[in-house]
Coordinates of C-alpha atoms in Angstrom, one line a residue:
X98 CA 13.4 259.1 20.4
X99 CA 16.4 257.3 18.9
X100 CA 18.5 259.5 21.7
X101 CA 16.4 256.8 24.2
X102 CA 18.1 253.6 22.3
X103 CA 20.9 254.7 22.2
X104 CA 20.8 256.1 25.7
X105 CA 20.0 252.5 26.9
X106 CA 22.2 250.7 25.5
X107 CA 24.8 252.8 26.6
X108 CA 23.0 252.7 30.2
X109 CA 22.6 248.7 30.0
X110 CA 25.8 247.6 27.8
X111 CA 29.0 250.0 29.1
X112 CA 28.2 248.8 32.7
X113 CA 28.2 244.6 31.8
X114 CA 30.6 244.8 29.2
X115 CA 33.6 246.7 30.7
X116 CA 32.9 245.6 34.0
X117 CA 32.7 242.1 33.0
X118 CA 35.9 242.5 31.5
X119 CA 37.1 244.4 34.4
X120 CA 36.8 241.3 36.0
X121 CA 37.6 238.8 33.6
X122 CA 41.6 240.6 33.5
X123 CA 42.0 239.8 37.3
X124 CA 40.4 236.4 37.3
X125 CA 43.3 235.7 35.2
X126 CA 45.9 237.5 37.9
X127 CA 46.1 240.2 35.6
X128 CA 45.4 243.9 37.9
X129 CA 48.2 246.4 37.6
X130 CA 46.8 247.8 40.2
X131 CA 48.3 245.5 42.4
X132 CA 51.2 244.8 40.6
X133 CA 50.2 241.2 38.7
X134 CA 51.1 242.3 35.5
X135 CA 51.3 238.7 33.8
X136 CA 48.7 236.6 32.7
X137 CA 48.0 232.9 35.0
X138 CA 46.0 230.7 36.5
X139 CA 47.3 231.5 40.4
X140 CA 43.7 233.2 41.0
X141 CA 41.9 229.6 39.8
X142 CA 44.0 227.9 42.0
X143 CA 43.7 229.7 44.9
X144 CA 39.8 229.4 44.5
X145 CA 39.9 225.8 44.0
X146 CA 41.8 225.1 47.0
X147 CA 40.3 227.2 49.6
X148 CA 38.6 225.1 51.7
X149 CA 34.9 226.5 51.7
X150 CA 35.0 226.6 48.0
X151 CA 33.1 222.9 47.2
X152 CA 30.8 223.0 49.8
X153 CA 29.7 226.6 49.1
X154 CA 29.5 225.7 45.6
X155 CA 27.2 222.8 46.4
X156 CA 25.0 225.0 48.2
X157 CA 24.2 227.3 45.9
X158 CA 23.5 224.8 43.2
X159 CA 21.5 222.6 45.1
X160 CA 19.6 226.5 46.8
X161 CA 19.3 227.9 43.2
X162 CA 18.0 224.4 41.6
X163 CA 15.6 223.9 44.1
X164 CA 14.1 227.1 44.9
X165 CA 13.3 227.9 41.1
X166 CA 11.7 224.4 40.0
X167 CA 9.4 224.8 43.2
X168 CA 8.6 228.3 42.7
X169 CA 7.8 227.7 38.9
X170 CA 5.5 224.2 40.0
X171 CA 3.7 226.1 42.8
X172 CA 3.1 229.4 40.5
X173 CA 1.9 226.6 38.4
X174 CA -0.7 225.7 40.8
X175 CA -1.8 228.3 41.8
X176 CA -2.1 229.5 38.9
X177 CA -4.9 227.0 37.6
X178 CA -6.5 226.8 40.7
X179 CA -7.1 230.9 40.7
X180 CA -6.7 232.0 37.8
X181 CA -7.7 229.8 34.9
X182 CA -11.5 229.8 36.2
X183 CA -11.3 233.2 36.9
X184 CA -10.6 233.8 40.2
X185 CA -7.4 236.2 39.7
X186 CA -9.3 239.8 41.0
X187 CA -8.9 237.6 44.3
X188 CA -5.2 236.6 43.5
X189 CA -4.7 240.1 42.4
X190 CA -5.6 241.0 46.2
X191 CA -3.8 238.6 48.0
X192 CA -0.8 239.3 45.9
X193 CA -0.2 242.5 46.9
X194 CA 1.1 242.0 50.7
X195 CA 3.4 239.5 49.6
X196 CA 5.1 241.2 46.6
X197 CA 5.2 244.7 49.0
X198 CA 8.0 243.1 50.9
X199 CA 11.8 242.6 50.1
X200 CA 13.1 240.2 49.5
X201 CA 15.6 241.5 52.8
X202 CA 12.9 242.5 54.8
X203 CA 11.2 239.2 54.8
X204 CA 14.5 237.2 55.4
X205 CA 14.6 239.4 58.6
X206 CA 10.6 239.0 59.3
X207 CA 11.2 235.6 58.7
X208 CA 14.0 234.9 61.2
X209 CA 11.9 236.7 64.2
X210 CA 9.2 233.8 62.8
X211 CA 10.5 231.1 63.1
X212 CA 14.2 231.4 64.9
X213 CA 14.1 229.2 68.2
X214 CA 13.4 232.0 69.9
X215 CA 10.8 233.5 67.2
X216 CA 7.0 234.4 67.3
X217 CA 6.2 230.9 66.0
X218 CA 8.2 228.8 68.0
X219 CA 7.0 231.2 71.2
X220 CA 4.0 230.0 70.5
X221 CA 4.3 226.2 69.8
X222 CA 6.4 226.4 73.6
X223 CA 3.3 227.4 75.4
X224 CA 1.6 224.3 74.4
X225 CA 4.7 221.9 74.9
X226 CA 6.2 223.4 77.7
X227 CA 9.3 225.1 76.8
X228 CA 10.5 227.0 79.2
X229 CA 14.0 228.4 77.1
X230 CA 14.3 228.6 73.3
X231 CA 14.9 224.5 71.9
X232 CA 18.3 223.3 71.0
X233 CA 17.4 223.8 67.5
X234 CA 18.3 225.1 64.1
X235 CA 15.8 226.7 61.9
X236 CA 17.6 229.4 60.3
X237 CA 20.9 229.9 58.5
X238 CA 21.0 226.5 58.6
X239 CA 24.1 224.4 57.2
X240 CA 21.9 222.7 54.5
X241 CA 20.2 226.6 53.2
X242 CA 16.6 225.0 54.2
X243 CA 15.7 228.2 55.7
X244 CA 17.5 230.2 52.7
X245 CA 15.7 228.0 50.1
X246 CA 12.1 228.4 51.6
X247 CA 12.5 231.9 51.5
X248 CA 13.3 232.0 48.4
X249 CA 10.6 230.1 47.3
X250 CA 8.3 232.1 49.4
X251 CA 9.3 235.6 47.3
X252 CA 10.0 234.2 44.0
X253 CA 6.2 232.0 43.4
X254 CA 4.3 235.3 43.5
X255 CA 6.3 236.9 41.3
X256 CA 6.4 233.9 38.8
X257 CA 2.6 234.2 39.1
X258 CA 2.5 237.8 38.4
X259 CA 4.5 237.2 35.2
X260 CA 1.8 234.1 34.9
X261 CA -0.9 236.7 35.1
X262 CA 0.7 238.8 32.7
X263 CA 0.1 236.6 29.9
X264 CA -3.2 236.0 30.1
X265 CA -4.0 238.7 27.1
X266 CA -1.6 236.9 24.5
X267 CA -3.4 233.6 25.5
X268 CA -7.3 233.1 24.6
X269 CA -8.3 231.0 27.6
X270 CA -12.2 230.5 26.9
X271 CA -11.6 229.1 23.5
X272 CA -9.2 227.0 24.4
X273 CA -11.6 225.3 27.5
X274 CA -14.6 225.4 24.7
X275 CA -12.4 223.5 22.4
X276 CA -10.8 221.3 24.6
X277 CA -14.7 220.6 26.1
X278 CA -16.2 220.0 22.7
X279 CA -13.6 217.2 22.0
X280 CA -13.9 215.7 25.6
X281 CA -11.2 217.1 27.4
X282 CA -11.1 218.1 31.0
X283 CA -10.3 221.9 31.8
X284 CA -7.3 220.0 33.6
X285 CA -6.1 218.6 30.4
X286 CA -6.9 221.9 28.3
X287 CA -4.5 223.1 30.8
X288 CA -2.1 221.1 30.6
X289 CA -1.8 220.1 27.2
X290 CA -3.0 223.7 25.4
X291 CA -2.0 226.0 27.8
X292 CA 1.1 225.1 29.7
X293 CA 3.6 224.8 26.7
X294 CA 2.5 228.1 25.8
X295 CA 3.1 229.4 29.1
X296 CA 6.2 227.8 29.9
X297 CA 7.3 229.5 26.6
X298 CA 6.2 233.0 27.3
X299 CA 7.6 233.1 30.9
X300 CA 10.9 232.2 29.6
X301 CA 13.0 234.9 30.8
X302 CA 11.5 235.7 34.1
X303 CA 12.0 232.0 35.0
X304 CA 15.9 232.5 34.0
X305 CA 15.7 235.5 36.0
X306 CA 14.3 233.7 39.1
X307 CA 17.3 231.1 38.6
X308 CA 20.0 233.5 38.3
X309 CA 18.6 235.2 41.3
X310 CA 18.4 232.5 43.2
X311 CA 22.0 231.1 42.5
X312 CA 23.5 234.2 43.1
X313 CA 21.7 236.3 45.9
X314 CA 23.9 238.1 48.5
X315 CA 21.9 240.0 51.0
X316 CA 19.4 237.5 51.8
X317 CA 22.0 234.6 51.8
X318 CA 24.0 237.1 54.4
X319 CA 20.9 237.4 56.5
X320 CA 19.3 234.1 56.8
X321 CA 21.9 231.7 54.6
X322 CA 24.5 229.7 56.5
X323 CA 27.6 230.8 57.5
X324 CA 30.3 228.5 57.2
X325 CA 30.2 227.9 54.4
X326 CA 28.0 230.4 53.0
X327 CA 26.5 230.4 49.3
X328 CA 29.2 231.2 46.3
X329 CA 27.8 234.9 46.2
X330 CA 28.7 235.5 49.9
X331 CA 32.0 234.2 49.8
X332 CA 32.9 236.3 46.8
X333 CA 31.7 239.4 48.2
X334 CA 33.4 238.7 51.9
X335 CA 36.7 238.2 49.2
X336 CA 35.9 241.1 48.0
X337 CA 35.4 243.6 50.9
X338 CA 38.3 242.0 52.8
X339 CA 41.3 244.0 53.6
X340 CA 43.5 242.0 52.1
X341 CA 43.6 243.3 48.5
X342 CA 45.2 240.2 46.7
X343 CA 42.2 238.3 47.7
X344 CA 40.1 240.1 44.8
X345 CA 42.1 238.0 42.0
X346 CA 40.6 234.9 44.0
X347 CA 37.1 237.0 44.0
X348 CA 37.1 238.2 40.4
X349 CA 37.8 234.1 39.3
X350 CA 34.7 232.6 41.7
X351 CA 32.6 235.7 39.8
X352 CA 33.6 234.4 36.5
X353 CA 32.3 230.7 38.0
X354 CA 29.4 232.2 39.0
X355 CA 28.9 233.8 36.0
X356 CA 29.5 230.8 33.9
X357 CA 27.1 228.6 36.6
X358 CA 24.7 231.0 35.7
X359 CA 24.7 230.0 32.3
X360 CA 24.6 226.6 32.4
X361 CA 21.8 227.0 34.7
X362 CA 19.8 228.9 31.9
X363 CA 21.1 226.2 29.6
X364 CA 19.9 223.3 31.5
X365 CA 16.4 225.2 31.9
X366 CA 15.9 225.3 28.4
X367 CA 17.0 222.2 28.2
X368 CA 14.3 220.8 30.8
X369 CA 11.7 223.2 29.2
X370 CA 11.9 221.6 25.8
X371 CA 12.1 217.9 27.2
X372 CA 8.8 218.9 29.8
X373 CA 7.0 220.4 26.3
X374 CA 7.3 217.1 24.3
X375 CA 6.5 215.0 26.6
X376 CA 3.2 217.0 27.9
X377 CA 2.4 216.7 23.8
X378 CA 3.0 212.8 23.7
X379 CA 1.1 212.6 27.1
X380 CA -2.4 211.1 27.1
X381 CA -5.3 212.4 28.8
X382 CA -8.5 211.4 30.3
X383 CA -6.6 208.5 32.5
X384 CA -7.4 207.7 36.4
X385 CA -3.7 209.1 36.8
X386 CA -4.2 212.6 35.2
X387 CA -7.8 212.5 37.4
X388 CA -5.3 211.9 40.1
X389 CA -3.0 214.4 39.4
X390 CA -5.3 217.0 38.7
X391 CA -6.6 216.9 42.5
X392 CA -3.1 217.0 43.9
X393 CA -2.8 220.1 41.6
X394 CA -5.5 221.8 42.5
X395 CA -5.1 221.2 46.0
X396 CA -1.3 222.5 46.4
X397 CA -2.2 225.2 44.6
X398 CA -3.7 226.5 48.0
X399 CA -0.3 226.7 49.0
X400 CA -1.4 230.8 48.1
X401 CA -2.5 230.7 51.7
X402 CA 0.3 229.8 53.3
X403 CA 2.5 232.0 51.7
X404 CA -0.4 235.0 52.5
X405 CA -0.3 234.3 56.2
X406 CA 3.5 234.2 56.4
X407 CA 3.9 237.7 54.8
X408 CA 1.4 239.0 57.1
X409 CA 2.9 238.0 60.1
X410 CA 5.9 238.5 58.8
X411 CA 4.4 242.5 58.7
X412 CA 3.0 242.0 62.4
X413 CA 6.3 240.9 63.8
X414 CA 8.1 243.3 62.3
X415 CA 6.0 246.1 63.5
X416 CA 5.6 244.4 67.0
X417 CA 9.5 243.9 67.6
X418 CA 9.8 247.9 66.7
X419 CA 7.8 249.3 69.7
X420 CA 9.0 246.1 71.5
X421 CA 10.9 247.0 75.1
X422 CA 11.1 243.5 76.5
X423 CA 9.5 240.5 75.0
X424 CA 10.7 237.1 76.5
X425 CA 10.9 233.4 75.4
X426 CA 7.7 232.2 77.8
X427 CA 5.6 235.9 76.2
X428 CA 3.6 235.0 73.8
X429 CA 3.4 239.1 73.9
X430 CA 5.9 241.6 74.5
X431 CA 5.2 242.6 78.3
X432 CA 6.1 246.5 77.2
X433 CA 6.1 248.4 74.3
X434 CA 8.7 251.6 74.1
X435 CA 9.6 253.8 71.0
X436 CA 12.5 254.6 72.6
X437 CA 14.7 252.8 70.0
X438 CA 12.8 254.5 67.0
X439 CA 14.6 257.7 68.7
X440 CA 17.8 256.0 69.4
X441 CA 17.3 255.7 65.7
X442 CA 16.1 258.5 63.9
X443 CA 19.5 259.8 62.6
X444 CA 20.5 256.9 60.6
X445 CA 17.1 256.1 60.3
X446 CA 16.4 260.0 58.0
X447 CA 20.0 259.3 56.7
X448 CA 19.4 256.4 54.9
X449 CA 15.7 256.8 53.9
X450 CA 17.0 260.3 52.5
X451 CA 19.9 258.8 50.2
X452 CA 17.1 255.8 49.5
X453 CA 14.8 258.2 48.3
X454 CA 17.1 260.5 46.2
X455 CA 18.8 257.6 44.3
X456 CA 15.3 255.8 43.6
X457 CA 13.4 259.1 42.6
X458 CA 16.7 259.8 39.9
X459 CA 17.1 256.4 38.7
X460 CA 13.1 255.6 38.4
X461 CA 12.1 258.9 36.4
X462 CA 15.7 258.9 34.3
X463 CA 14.4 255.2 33.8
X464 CA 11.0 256.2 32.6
X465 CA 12.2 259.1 30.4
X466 CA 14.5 256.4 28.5
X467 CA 12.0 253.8 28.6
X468 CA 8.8 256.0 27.2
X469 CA 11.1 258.0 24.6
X470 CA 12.6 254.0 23.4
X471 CA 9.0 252.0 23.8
X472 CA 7.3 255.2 21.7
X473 CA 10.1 255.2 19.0
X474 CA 9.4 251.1 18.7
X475 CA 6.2 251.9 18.4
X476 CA 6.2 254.3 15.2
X477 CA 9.0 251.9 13.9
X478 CA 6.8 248.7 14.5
X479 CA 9.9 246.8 15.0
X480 CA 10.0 246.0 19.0
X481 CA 12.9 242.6 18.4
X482 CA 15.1 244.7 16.2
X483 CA 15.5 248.0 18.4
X484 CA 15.1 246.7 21.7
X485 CA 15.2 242.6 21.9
X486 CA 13.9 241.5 25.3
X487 CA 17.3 239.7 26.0
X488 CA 18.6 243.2 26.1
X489 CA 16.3 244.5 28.6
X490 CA 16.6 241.4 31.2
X491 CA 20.1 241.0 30.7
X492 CA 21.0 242.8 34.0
X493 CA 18.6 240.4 35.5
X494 CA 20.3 237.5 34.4
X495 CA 23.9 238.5 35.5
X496 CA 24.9 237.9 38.6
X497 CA 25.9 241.4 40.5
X498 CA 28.8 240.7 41.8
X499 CA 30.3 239.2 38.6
X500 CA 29.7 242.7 36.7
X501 CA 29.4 245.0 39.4
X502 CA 33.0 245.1 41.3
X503 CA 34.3 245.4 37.6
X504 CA 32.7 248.3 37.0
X505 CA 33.6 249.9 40.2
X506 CA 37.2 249.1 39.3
X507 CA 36.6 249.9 35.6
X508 CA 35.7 253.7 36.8
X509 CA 38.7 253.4 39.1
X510 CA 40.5 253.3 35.8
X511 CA 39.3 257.1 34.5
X512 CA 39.8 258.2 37.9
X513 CA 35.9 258.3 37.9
X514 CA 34.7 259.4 41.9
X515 CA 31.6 260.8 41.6
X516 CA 30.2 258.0 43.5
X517 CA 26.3 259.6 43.6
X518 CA 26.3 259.5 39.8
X519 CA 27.7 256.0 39.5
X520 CA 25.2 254.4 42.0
X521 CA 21.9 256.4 39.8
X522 CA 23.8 254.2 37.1
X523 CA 23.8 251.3 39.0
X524 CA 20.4 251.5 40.3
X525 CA 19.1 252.5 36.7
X526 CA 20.6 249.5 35.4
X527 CA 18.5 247.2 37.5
X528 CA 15.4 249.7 37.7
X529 CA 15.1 249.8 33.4
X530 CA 14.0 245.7 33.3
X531 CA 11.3 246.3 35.3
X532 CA 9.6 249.6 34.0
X533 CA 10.4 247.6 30.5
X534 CA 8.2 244.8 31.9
X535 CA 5.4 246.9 32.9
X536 CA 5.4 249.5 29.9
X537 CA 6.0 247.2 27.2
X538 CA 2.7 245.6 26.3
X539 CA 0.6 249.0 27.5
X540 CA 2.4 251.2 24.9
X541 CA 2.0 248.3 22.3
X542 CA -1.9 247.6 23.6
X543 CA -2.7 251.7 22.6
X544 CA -5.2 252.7 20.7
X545 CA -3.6 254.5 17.8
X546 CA -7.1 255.6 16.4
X547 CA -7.0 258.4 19.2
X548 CA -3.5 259.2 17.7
X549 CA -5.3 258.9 14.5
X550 CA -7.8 261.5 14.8
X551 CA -5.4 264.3 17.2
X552 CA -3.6 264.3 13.6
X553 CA -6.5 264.9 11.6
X554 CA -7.5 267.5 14.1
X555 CA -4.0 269.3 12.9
X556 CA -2.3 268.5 16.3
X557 CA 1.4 267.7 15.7
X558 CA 3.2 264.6 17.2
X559 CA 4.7 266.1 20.4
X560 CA 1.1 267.4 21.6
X561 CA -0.5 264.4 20.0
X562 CA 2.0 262.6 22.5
X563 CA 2.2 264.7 25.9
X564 CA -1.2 265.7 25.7
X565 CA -3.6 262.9 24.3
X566 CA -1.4 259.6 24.5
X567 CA 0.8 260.0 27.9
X568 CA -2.4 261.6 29.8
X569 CA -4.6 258.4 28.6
X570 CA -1.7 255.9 29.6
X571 CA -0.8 257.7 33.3
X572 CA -2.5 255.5 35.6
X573 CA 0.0 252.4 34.0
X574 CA 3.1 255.1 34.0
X575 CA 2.7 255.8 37.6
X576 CA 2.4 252.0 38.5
X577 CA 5.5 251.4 36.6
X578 CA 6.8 254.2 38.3
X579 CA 6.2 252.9 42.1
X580 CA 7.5 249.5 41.0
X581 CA 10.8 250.8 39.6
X582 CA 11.0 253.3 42.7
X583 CA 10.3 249.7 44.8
X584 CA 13.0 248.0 43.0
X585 CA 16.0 251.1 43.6
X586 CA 15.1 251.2 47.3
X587 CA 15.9 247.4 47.5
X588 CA 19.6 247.8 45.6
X589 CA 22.6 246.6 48.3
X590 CA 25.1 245.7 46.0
X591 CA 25.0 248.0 43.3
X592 CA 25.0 250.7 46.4
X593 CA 27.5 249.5 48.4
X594 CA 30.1 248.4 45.5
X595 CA 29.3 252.1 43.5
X596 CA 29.4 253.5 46.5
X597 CA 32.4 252.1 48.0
X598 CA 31.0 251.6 51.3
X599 CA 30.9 255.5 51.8
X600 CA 27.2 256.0 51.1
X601 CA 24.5 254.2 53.4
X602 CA 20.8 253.9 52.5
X603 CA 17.7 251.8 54.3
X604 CA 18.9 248.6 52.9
X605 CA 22.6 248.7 53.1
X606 CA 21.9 249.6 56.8
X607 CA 19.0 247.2 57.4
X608 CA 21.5 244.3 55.9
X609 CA 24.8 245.3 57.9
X610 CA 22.6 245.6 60.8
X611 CA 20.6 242.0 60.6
X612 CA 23.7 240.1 61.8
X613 CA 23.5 242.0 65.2
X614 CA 21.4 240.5 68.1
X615 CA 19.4 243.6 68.8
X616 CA 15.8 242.1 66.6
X617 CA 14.2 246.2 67.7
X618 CA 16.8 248.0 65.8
X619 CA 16.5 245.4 63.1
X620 CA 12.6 245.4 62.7
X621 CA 12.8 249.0 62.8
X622 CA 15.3 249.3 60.1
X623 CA 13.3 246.4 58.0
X624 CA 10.2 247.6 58.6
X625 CA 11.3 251.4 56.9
X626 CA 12.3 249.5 54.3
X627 CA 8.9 248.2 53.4
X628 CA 7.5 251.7 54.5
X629 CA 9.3 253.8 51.9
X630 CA 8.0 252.0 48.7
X631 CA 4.9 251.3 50.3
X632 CA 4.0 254.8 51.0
X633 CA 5.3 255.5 47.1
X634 CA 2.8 252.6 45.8
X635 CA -0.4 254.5 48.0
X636 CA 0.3 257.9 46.4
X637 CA 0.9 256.5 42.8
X638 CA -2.3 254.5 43.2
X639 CA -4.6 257.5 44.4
X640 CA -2.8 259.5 41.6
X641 CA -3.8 257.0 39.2
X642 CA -7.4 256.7 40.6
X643 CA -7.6 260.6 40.3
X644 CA -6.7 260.0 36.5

């Protein structure tokens, strides 16, 4: 059991640190590699002075900011308007279409929407006439719109899963009684009870949300715009450029990114504690707070919208993969062919197959780690000392490429080329969070009288553990396990850096691809990449139903 600590911090800190200082060396046009062998500032003026630098920076502060403070107020919404009068075995249904899909995937689905010449916009032409796609942008816009709403889109169900997740630490029906019996709305209970302790306890995922969000690559590639692009892309287009001296410029803008990050976090917290005091100074019961509580309420139908855009963004997808021909004026495709699933099928198995393989390593090395750590925590009764949650969502709060390239380069150093081994690493440092998240409050939640008695029946702690506890806990051990498998399969940069470009999977193929102008190949590629997880989620859930 302590072999699991100290396995994951090994797993979680030798990664960030030393590639973090991997990259910290060159920012400073330090790389021997390439001859700078002195210490300056070159690489900080070089980034400074490139000409996309400002306006990309701009973009991906004003994308990061935005997205996350509308993804927190809608989860918000919803939130009260489902699940505080119990309504979340609904949510919990609707949730599920929209959280199956990538992040990727629906930046693709999401450009065959609503592109001028998308499903939507087909549509909307019959009725006003259009006879060629309009003289319009709507995606990878020069503003991020499109980038932003997607964002949005992805990130407010899972803000309201985390939402959801509290709902044991927080006694909800007490609260309304109390808030009731001294003449308080359920709005107000809400708000004035329940929020600061919410806003509180989804801490970390809402830093996580905001350091996604200011440093996403793929889905800034795919549906982002293009010059400039977001901070992220430019760094990584430094990076995978041919011209080797431009990675001093890349490793300083991942240092900026890094420290945006943080001051990001640091201005959240900031806004958090300023929002608490003044919902605690805040009166109730006025015609305002009536006011607001309908507008609440009512945008917290904006659950609806986001349901019916993942579905169609599943229909088009599967529609533009068995699509021959579909025109502008069609509000159908006129033929349907699977001839480009077979022009397919060899990338198609090679990718799924590496996919696969890295996410079934990563996720059960994962879940050895995580059960052997959250079991010793659990005889030690000490969760904050052995494994603080910082720990555990660090990787999520650190943007990829800032850590990532370091590490590849830091391996470079020891002459390190076993490049499967380093992207199970990779992919295990991203997968851990997550089976963290979903194990944590399970293992701490278990019954220890059954424990209890298996010793008093003379049973020893190993088959007290692998044959009373583990068996009892299997239907949440195989839903941690689909979601970390989910969470490996989506992995681009930690694949493609580790990997040096050598070794393809689903996504790194799906992502190259998307910037090509054939949508079949493309839907086809995106649509495997919901498949595989999906497919993994069905068996894990019948195998926990079995249990």
């Amino acid at each position: 059991m302590v072999l699991s600590i100290v396995s994951i911090y090994a797993l979680f800190l030798i990664p960030i640190v030393f590639g973090l200082l991997a990259t910290l060396l060159p920012a400073f046009s330090y790389f021997p590699a390439l001859n700078f062998n002195s210490f300056s500032l070159d690489a900080w003026f070089d980034l400074f002075n490139h000409p996309s630098f400002f306006s990309a920076l701009k973009l991906t502060i004003s994308t990061g900011i935005l997205s996350t403070v509308v993804s927190i107020l809608f989860g918000l919404m919803v939130f009260y308007r489902y699940v505080y009068f119990k309504k979340s075995r609904f949510l919990n249904k609707i949730l599920s279409p929209m959280l199956a899909i990538p992040h990727a995937a629906f930046a693709i689905a999401f450009i065959l929407l609503l592109s001028p010449s998308g499903w939507i916009l087909k549509i909307i032409g019959q009725f006003v006439g259009w006879a060629i796609p309009p003289n319009i942008v709507t995606v990878n816009d020069s503003y991020a719109l499109s980038l932003t709403l997607v964002l949005i889109l992805k990130e407010t169900p899972f803000l309201i899963l985390m939402l959801i997740a509290q709902l044991p630490n927080i006694p909800v029906k007490s609260n309304q009684l109390v808030a009731r019996s001294l003449g308080y709305s359920d709005f107000s209970s809400f708000i004035f009870i329940m929020l600061p302790t919410l806003l509180k306890n989804i801490r970390l995922p809402i830093y996580a949300v905001l350091a996604y969000s200011l440093t996403v690559v793929d889905v800034a590639q795919i549906i982002g715009p293009n010059a400039p692009p977001t901070l992220g892309v430019l760094i990584h287009q430094w990076i995978s450029n041919s011209d080797f001296t431009l990675r001093l410029q890349a490793a300083s803008g991942s240092i900026l990114l890094l420290l945006l990050v943080v001051l990001g976090i640091l201005l959240f917290f900031i806004l958090e504690k300023i929002s608490i005091h003044l919902i605690l100074f805040k009166s109730s019961g006025s015609k305002r707070t009536i006011a607001f509580e309908a507008v609440f309420s009512q945008l917290g139908k904006m659950m609806y919208f986001i349901f019916v855009i993942s579905v169609l963004a599943i229909i088009v997808l599967v529609l533009w993969s068995v699509t021959f021909r579909w025109g502008f004026g069609e509000l159908w495709p006129n033929s349907f062919s699977f001839k480009f699933w077979e022009k397919s099928q060899d990338a198609l198995m090679l990718g799924l197959k590496n996919a696969f393989v890295f996410a079934l390593i990563s996720t059960l090395l994962g879940l050895v780690l995580m059960i052997g750590a959250l079991e010793f925590i659990n005889v030690k009764k000490s969760n904050q000392k052995y494994l603080p949650n910082t720990l555990m969502y660090l990787p999520l709060l650190l943007p990829q490429v800032s850590f990532l390239f370091g590490f590849n380069v830091f391996l470079l150093w020891f002459d390190f080329h076993y490049d499967w081994i380093a992207i199970v690493w990779a992919h295990s440092l991203f997968v851990m969070p997550y089976l963290y998240i979903s194990l944590k409050s399970v293992f701490a939640r278990f019954d220890k009288r059954y424990t209890l008695q298996s010793y008093a029946l003379n049973r020893g702690y190993f088959k007290t553990l692998f044959f009373i506890k583990l068996p009892m806990l299997k239907s949440s051990i195989y839903a941690a396990f689909a979601l970390g498998f989910s969470v490996s399969v989506v992995q681009y940069l930690p694949t493609l850096y580790m990997g040096e470009g050598r070794i393809e999977t689903i996504t790194t193929q799906m992502v190259n691809m998307a910037s090509g102008s054939d949508y079949r190949r493309i839907a086809i590629f995106a649509l495997c990449q919901i498949l595989l997880p999906l497919i993994i989620f069905i068996i894990t859930a019948r195998k926990s139903n079995d249990a």
